[in-house]
Each structure stands twice: as C-alpha cells, then as structure tokens.
mmCIF file of C-alpha atoms in Angstrom:
data_model
loop_
_atom_site.group_PDB
_atom_site.id
_atom_site.type_symbol
_atom_site.label_atom_id
_atom_site.label_comp_id
_atom_site.label_asym_id
_atom_site.label_seq_id
_atom_site.Cartn_x
_atom_site.Cartn_y
_atom_site.Cartn_z
ATOM 1 C CA MET A 1 -106.648 -156.422 -99.453
ATOM 2 C CA GLU A 2 -108.150 -153.105 -98.113
ATOM 3 C CA HIS A 3 -110.592 -153.821 -95.340
ATOM 4 C CA ILE A 4 -114.348 -152.740 -96.366
ATOM 5 C CA ASP A 5 -116.492 -152.204 -93.223
ATOM 6 C CA HIS A 6 -119.412 -154.418 -92.848
ATOM 7 C CA ILE A 7 -122.773 -152.801 -91.413
ATOM 8 C CA LEU A 8 -125.699 -154.815 -90.350
ATOM 9 C CA ILE A 9 -128.857 -152.759 -90.322
ATOM 10 C CA VAL A 10 -131.816 -154.331 -88.152
ATOM 11 C CA ASP A 11 -134.984 -152.437 -88.699
ATOM 12 C CA ASP A 12 -138.430 -153.692 -89.655
ATOM 13 C CA ASP A 13 -139.118 -150.788 -91.826
ATOM 14 C CA ARG A 14 -138.011 -151.627 -95.457
ATOM 15 C CA GLU A 15 -138.046 -148.210 -96.774
ATOM 16 C CA ILE A 16 -135.663 -147.280 -94.114
ATOM 17 C CA ARG A 17 -133.616 -150.209 -94.575
ATOM 18 C CA GLU A 18 -133.254 -149.722 -98.517
ATOM 19 C CA LEU A 19 -132.516 -145.913 -98.107
ATOM 20 C CA ILE A 20 -129.644 -146.411 -95.389
ATOM 21 C CA SER A 21 -128.247 -149.393 -97.086
ATOM 22 C CA SER A 22 -128.280 -147.545 -100.588
ATOM 23 C CA TYR A 23 -126.543 -144.473 -99.301
ATOM 24 C CA LEU A 24 -123.821 -146.500 -97.196
ATOM 25 C CA ARG A 25 -122.924 -148.528 -100.264
ATOM 26 C CA LYS A 26 -122.710 -145.411 -102.272
ATOM 27 C CA ASN A 27 -119.896 -144.072 -99.630
ATOM 28 C CA GLY A 28 -118.052 -147.298 -99.887
ATOM 29 C CA LEU A 29 -119.464 -149.573 -96.856
ATOM 30 C CA ARG A 30 -120.559 -153.143 -97.244
ATOM 31 C CA VAL A 31 -124.150 -153.488 -95.869
ATOM 32 C CA THR A 32 -126.588 -156.225 -95.003
ATOM 33 C CA ALA A 33 -130.040 -155.461 -93.973
ATOM 34 C CA VAL A 34 -132.338 -157.712 -92.062
ATOM 35 C CA ALA A 35 -136.001 -156.988 -90.871
ATOM 36 C CA ASP A 36 -135.931 -158.487 -87.281
ATOM 37 C CA GLY A 37 -133.752 -160.270 -84.279
ATOM 38 C CA ARG A 38 -134.306 -163.644 -85.947
ATOM 39 C CA HIS A 39 -132.594 -162.717 -88.748
ATOM 40 C CA MET A 40 -130.036 -160.981 -87.250
ATOM 41 C CA ARG A 41 -128.965 -163.841 -85.005
ATOM 42 C CA SER A 42 -129.062 -166.115 -88.126
ATOM 43 C CA PHE A 43 -126.733 -163.884 -90.152
ATOM 44 C CA LEU A 44 -124.389 -163.356 -87.219
ATOM 45 C CA GLU A 45 -123.949 -167.133 -86.743
ATOM 46 C CA THR A 46 -122.069 -167.301 -89.977
ATOM 47 C CA ASN A 47 -120.800 -163.828 -90.588
ATOM 48 C CA SER A 48 -118.866 -161.038 -89.089
ATOM 49 C CA VAL A 49 -120.070 -157.289 -89.318
ATOM 50 C CA ASP A 50 -117.948 -154.180 -87.838
ATOM 51 C CA LEU A 51 -121.176 -152.239 -86.636
ATOM 52 C CA ILE A 52 -124.791 -152.869 -85.887
ATOM 53 C CA ILE A 53 -127.625 -150.395 -86.711
ATOM 54 C CA LEU A 54 -130.356 -151.399 -84.454
ATOM 55 C CA ASP A 55 -134.108 -149.922 -84.438
ATOM 56 C CA VAL A 56 -135.507 -149.748 -80.923
ATOM 57 C CA MET A 57 -139.182 -150.103 -81.845
ATOM 58 C CA MET A 58 -139.525 -153.261 -83.660
ATOM 59 C CA PRO A 59 -142.148 -156.097 -83.247
ATOM 60 C CA GLY A 60 -141.075 -159.152 -81.307
ATOM 61 C CA ASP A 61 -137.793 -158.483 -79.690
ATOM 62 C CA ASP A 62 -136.956 -154.690 -79.796
ATOM 63 C CA GLY A 63 -133.812 -153.113 -80.187
ATOM 64 C CA LEU A 64 -133.150 -152.746 -76.690
ATOM 65 C CA VAL A 65 -133.551 -156.636 -75.949
ATOM 66 C CA LEU A 66 -131.475 -157.392 -78.653
ATOM 67 C CA SER A 67 -128.726 -154.945 -77.679
ATOM 68 C CA ARG A 68 -128.611 -156.410 -74.204
ATOM 69 C CA GLU A 69 -128.482 -159.909 -75.751
ATOM 70 C CA LEU A 70 -125.703 -158.918 -77.856
ATOM 71 C CA ARG A 71 -123.686 -157.412 -75.076
ATOM 72 C CA ALA A 72 -124.006 -160.635 -73.135
ATOM 73 C CA GLY A 73 -122.801 -162.946 -75.711
ATOM 74 C CA ARG A 74 -119.828 -163.616 -77.992
ATOM 75 C CA HIS A 75 -120.689 -160.532 -80.164
ATOM 76 C CA LYS A 76 -120.137 -157.954 -77.257
ATOM 77 C CA ALA A 77 -117.528 -156.302 -78.826
ATOM 78 C CA ILE A 78 -119.352 -155.103 -81.941
ATOM 79 C CA PRO A 79 -120.404 -151.659 -81.602
ATOM 80 C CA ILE A 80 -124.117 -150.553 -81.816
ATOM 81 C CA ILE A 81 -125.934 -147.441 -83.202
ATOM 82 C CA MET A 82 -129.635 -147.456 -81.910
ATOM 83 C CA LEU A 83 -132.439 -145.674 -84.091
ATOM 84 C CA THR A 84 -135.495 -144.508 -82.636
ATOM 85 C CA ALA A 85 -138.557 -142.460 -83.376
ATOM 86 C CA ARG A 86 -138.668 -141.229 -79.783
ATOM 87 C CA ILE A 87 -136.623 -138.298 -78.663
ATOM 88 C CA ASP A 88 -137.108 -138.455 -74.793
ATOM 89 C CA GLU A 89 -133.892 -138.267 -72.978
ATOM 90 C CA MET A 90 -134.794 -141.493 -70.727
ATOM 91 C CA ASP A 91 -135.400 -143.532 -73.875
ATOM 92 C CA ARG A 92 -131.830 -142.593 -74.878
ATOM 93 C CA ILE A 93 -130.228 -143.241 -71.264
ATOM 94 C CA ILE A 94 -132.172 -146.657 -71.395
ATOM 95 C CA GLY A 95 -130.593 -147.375 -74.821
ATOM 96 C CA LEU A 96 -127.061 -146.471 -73.400
ATOM 97 C CA GLU A 97 -127.853 -148.684 -70.210
ATOM 98 C CA MET A 98 -128.474 -151.599 -72.637
ATOM 99 C CA GLY A 99 -124.789 -151.144 -74.188
ATOM 100 C CA ALA A 100 -125.548 -148.746 -77.223
ATOM 101 C CA ASP A 101 -122.388 -146.912 -78.566
ATOM 102 C CA ASP A 102 -124.441 -144.237 -79.813
ATOM 103 C CA TYR A 103 -128.008 -143.058 -80.111
ATOM 104 C CA LEU A 104 -129.885 -141.584 -83.291
ATOM 105 C CA ALA A 105 -133.279 -140.021 -83.216
ATOM 106 C CA LYS A 106 -135.693 -140.357 -86.304
ATOM 107 C CA PRO A 107 -136.018 -138.557 -88.784
ATOM 108 C CA PHE A 108 -132.323 -138.306 -89.235
ATOM 109 C CA SER A 109 -130.223 -137.626 -92.301
ATOM 110 C CA ALA A 110 -128.344 -140.547 -94.050
ATOM 111 C CA ARG A 111 -125.223 -138.145 -93.777
ATOM 112 C CA GLU A 112 -125.509 -137.580 -90.163
ATOM 113 C CA LEU A 113 -125.795 -141.497 -89.703
ATOM 114 C CA LEU A 114 -122.732 -142.021 -91.892
ATOM 115 C CA ALA A 115 -120.833 -139.313 -89.757
ATOM 116 C CA ARG A 116 -121.833 -141.301 -86.559
ATOM 117 C CA ILE A 117 -120.780 -144.803 -87.983
ATOM 118 C CA LYS A 118 -117.247 -143.633 -88.641
ATOM 119 C CA ALA A 119 -117.049 -141.662 -85.320
ATOM 120 C CA VAL A 120 -117.934 -144.860 -83.354
ATOM 121 C CA LEU A 121 -115.547 -147.107 -85.434
ATOM 122 C CA ARG A 122 -112.912 -144.826 -84.926
ATOM 123 C CA ARG A 123 -113.296 -144.666 -81.196
ATOM 124 C CA THR A 124 -113.730 -148.308 -81.287
ATOM 125 C CA ARG A 125 -110.356 -148.905 -83.023
ATOM 126 C CA MET A 126 -108.287 -146.389 -81.668
ATOM 127 C CA LEU A 127 -106.965 -146.125 -77.968
ATOM 128 C CA PRO A 128 -108.362 -142.974 -76.219
ATOM 129 C CA PRO A 129 -106.519 -139.902 -76.630
ATOM 130 C CA LYS A 130 -104.007 -139.205 -74.197
ATOM 131 C CA LEU A 131 -104.476 -142.778 -72.922
ATOM 132 C CA GLN A 132 -101.225 -144.373 -71.441
ATOM 133 C CA ILE A 133 -101.008 -147.729 -73.421
ATOM 134 C CA SER A 134 -100.444 -150.952 -71.572
ATOM 135 C CA GLU A 135 -98.931 -153.912 -73.149
ATOM 136 C CA ALA A 136 -101.054 -156.270 -75.152
ATOM 137 C CA GLY A 137 -101.738 -159.500 -73.337
ATOM 138 C CA GLN A 138 -101.681 -158.187 -69.777
ATOM 139 C CA LEU A 139 -103.787 -158.763 -66.730
ATOM 140 C CA LEU A 140 -104.552 -155.567 -64.777
ATOM 141 C CA SER A 141 -105.182 -156.766 -61.155
ATOM 142 C CA PHE A 142 -107.050 -154.598 -58.673
ATOM 143 C CA GLY A 143 -109.105 -155.648 -55.565
ATOM 144 C CA ARG A 144 -110.645 -158.960 -56.498
ATOM 145 C CA TRP A 145 -110.712 -158.353 -60.085
ATOM 146 C CA LYS A 146 -108.377 -158.676 -63.108
ATOM 147 C CA LEU A 147 -108.768 -157.050 -66.544
ATOM 148 C CA ASP A 148 -107.779 -159.035 -69.518
ATOM 149 C CA THR A 149 -106.362 -156.543 -72.006
ATOM 150 C CA THR A 150 -106.568 -159.126 -74.858
ATOM 151 C CA ALA A 151 -109.931 -160.522 -74.234
ATOM 152 C CA ARG A 152 -111.069 -157.209 -73.106
ATOM 153 C CA HIS A 153 -113.300 -158.843 -70.170
ATOM 154 C CA LEU A 154 -113.099 -158.897 -66.217
ATOM 155 C CA VAL A 155 -112.488 -161.967 -64.506
ATOM 156 C CA ASP A 156 -113.072 -162.285 -60.566
ATOM 157 C CA SER A 157 -111.308 -164.079 -57.691
ATOM 158 C CA ASN A 158 -113.273 -167.257 -58.616
ATOM 159 C CA GLY A 159 -112.433 -167.131 -62.244
ATOM 160 C CA THR A 160 -115.960 -165.741 -63.302
ATOM 161 C CA VAL A 161 -115.722 -163.929 -66.611
ATOM 162 C CA ILE A 162 -117.906 -160.709 -66.770
ATOM 163 C CA ALA A 163 -118.254 -159.388 -70.356
ATOM 164 C CA LEU A 164 -117.645 -155.614 -71.076
ATOM 165 C CA SER A 165 -119.053 -153.541 -73.852
ATOM 166 C CA GLY A 166 -116.663 -151.243 -75.570
ATOM 167 C CA ALA A 167 -117.488 -148.263 -73.960
ATOM 168 C CA GLU A 168 -117.311 -149.914 -70.569
ATOM 169 C CA TYR A 169 -113.786 -151.290 -71.470
ATOM 170 C CA ARG A 170 -112.516 -147.946 -72.831
ATOM 171 C CA LEU A 171 -113.647 -146.323 -69.217
ATOM 172 C CA LEU A 172 -112.156 -148.634 -67.018
ATOM 173 C CA ARG A 173 -109.144 -148.531 -69.127
ATOM 174 C CA VAL A 174 -108.789 -144.953 -68.437
ATOM 175 C CA PHE A 175 -109.664 -145.384 -64.703
ATOM 176 C CA ILE A 176 -107.147 -148.086 -64.514
ATOM 177 C CA ASP A 177 -104.245 -146.001 -66.425
ATOM 178 C CA HIS A 178 -104.935 -142.863 -64.291
ATOM 179 C CA PRO A 179 -105.158 -144.133 -60.974
ATOM 180 C CA GLN A 180 -105.672 -141.954 -57.787
ATOM 181 C CA ARG A 181 -106.194 -139.055 -60.199
ATOM 182 C CA VAL A 182 -109.733 -137.089 -60.138
ATOM 183 C CA LEU A 183 -110.978 -137.170 -63.577
ATOM 184 C CA ASN A 184 -113.931 -134.760 -64.454
ATOM 185 C CA ARG A 185 -116.770 -135.400 -67.011
ATOM 186 C CA ASP A 186 -114.964 -133.502 -69.752
ATOM 187 C CA GLN A 187 -111.952 -135.465 -69.454
ATOM 188 C CA LEU A 188 -113.549 -138.719 -69.129
ATOM 189 C CA LEU A 189 -115.740 -137.897 -72.543
ATOM 190 C CA ASN A 190 -112.365 -136.547 -74.442
ATOM 191 C CA LEU A 191 -110.482 -139.755 -73.060
ATOM 192 C CA THR A 192 -113.056 -142.492 -73.816
ATOM 193 C CA GLN A 193 -114.555 -141.033 -76.900
ATOM 194 C CA GLY A 194 -112.437 -138.305 -78.313
ATOM 195 C CA ARG A 195 -113.222 -134.691 -79.038
ATOM 196 C CA ASP A 196 -115.717 -135.589 -81.803
ATOM 197 C CA ALA A 197 -118.027 -137.029 -79.094
ATOM 198 C CA GLU A 198 -121.454 -135.530 -78.698
ATOM 199 C CA LEU A 199 -121.564 -134.037 -75.376
ATOM 200 C CA PHE A 200 -124.267 -135.567 -73.377
ATOM 201 C CA ASP A 201 -124.771 -134.545 -69.734
ATOM 202 C CA ARG A 202 -125.528 -138.014 -68.160
ATOM 203 C CA SER A 203 -123.611 -140.202 -70.540
ATOM 204 C CA ILE A 204 -120.530 -140.342 -68.517
ATOM 205 C CA ASP A 205 -122.517 -140.917 -65.155
ATOM 206 C CA LEU A 206 -124.523 -143.598 -66.685
ATOM 207 C CA LEU A 207 -121.461 -145.264 -68.082
ATOM 208 C CA VAL A 208 -119.595 -145.266 -64.487
ATOM 209 C CA SER A 209 -122.875 -146.523 -63.073
ATOM 210 C CA ARG A 210 -122.474 -149.565 -65.497
ATOM 211 C CA VAL A 211 -119.065 -150.179 -64.684
ATOM 212 C CA ARG A 212 -119.784 -150.024 -61.188
ATOM 213 C CA GLN A 213 -122.323 -152.601 -61.638
ATOM 214 C CA ARG A 214 -119.833 -155.180 -63.483
ATOM 215 C CA LEU A 215 -117.458 -154.524 -60.575
ATOM 216 C CA GLY A 216 -120.177 -155.134 -57.959
ATOM 217 C CA ASP A 217 -119.496 -151.701 -56.677
ATOM 218 C CA ASP A 218 -121.829 -149.804 -54.318
ATOM 219 C CA ALA A 219 -122.462 -146.418 -55.733
ATOM 220 C CA ARG A 220 -123.260 -145.109 -52.021
ATOM 221 C CA GLU A 221 -120.025 -146.373 -50.715
ATOM 222 C CA PRO A 222 -117.850 -147.445 -53.933
ATOM 223 C CA THR A 223 -114.579 -149.353 -53.281
ATOM 224 C CA TYR A 224 -112.985 -148.893 -56.592
ATOM 225 C CA ILE A 225 -114.547 -145.878 -58.485
ATOM 226 C CA LYS A 226 -115.310 -143.115 -55.954
ATOM 227 C CA THR A 227 -117.313 -139.769 -56.549
ATOM 228 C CA VAL A 228 -115.429 -136.418 -55.778
ATOM 229 C CA ARG A 229 -118.223 -134.042 -55.259
ATOM 230 C CA SER A 230 -118.482 -131.143 -57.627
ATOM 231 C CA GLU A 231 -115.149 -132.431 -59.391
ATOM 232 C CA GLY A 232 -115.433 -135.917 -60.851
ATOM 233 C CA TYR A 233 -114.484 -139.646 -60.230
ATOM 234 C CA VAL A 234 -111.426 -141.254 -59.131
ATOM 235 C CA PHE A 235 -110.134 -144.806 -59.388
ATOM 236 C CA SER A 236 -108.899 -145.267 -55.886
ATOM 237 C CA MET A 237 -107.282 -148.812 -56.015
ATOM 238 C CA PRO A 238 -103.836 -149.755 -56.657
ATOM 239 C CA ILE A 239 -102.897 -151.686 -59.931
ATOM 240 C CA GLU A 240 -100.928 -154.554 -60.200
ATOM 241 C CA ILE A 241 -99.736 -155.775 -64.074
ATOM 242 C CA THR A 242 -98.850 -159.239 -64.768
ATOM 243 C CA GLU A 243 -98.337 -160.939 -68.211
ATOM 244 C CA ALA A 244 -101.467 -163.029 -69.487
ATOM 245 C CA ARG A 245 -100.996 -166.631 -69.945
#
C-alpha cells in the first residue's frame, strides 16, 4: 500500500488549523490537528507522524519549548516546521536553535506551506546530493565519539548517547564523509538541504554551532569542526569505520 504522509498540526488558532488541514487533505496528505502541547504529546504516544507543524506563539508550552522537548526525546527524528506571526530574524534563529527544520512567518499561503512540507520531507528522506554513502549499520569513530548511522545518534567514550536532530545528523555526516576538506557555506547548504533550500545567511553557522555543542567542541579552539576564515569549515579529525553490533 502506498504510504500517505501524516502531518500533525499544533496550533491554538482553530481557524488556522481548519484551513491548513483542509488544504493539505485536498492535496493528498493525512492530517491531524491539535490545539496545544498536551494534546500533541497524547497523540504521539499512540500514533506516528511524518512531520509536525508547530505554532510558536501558544499559551502554555509554546512551539519553542515543544520543539526542544521533541528533539530531546524519542520523537527527535520527526521533522518540524515552525509557524510564527513574528518575522524578526532573531526569532527564526531561536527556532532553528530549538531544532526546527524550517520556519514560516504568518501570514503565509497554504500553497507555500505545502511546498515547504514537501521540501523538508524530501530532504529528510534522501541522502544529501553528492554525499558519499556510508553503509548502513556502521559506527563512524572520531576522537572520543562514535556516530551510529542506524540510530542516527552520537555515543561518547563513556557510552552516553547524544540525540541529534535530522539537520544536525545530515551536517555531521557531510563533514565526516568529507574530512580534511574545506567546505564553504553554499556547499554545506547544497549538501545538507539540496538546491531547493531557501538560502539563509546564518542558518549554516547556527547549525555548525549546534553540532559543536553536541560534540562538546569549543568554538574558540575547536577540535573537530574548525573555521577557515573567509572560506568556510573543515572537519579535521580522522575517521575510523567499524560495523555496528
């Protein structure tokens, strides 16, 4: 049976929920809409979804809190698109920091939202363009870390598991599969998001910062991801590949 993508909408505005739901259903998607984080959690306990649309400004737990919660738990791999009535660049940066895969400012057209959904799902399901494919079920070791390519998480030398968002995993894979090579921002955008990505000057810098935090890398004196002034970034550690057990 052909898979029908299931979209979960979390927005306290009933009219927006109904408008988005109606449009997405007309375009062949399965949709569930809830009003707040409590109902989102309850639904995810017993149901699976392919993508979550989160409104930022909601009473109680807002979209930023919920995004951070999702990224820290068992639903960390579900892509997230955030909606907000605020268009300040800093709000968008904060949203990306909390783990969102994309960010759309209100008012927006339902057609644009559908295009964003398709783009995010495509990026999530496909290996980045030009990415050298490592076999599934491998551990990619570097420094004190191992990247589990099946579970898509990091494991440190003490066996502690560090969760990664989809965007963080894709960026780290790009670096690991292109070690000792300087990659500029345009190359990283293309490799991690594809040529359909909306260019955003600080998005790659922000994502690099997030991955460095996961690795415990000091941005002033990084061990793993080094900044090459006026050129980009380089992953400086040697990689060892072993089979995952």
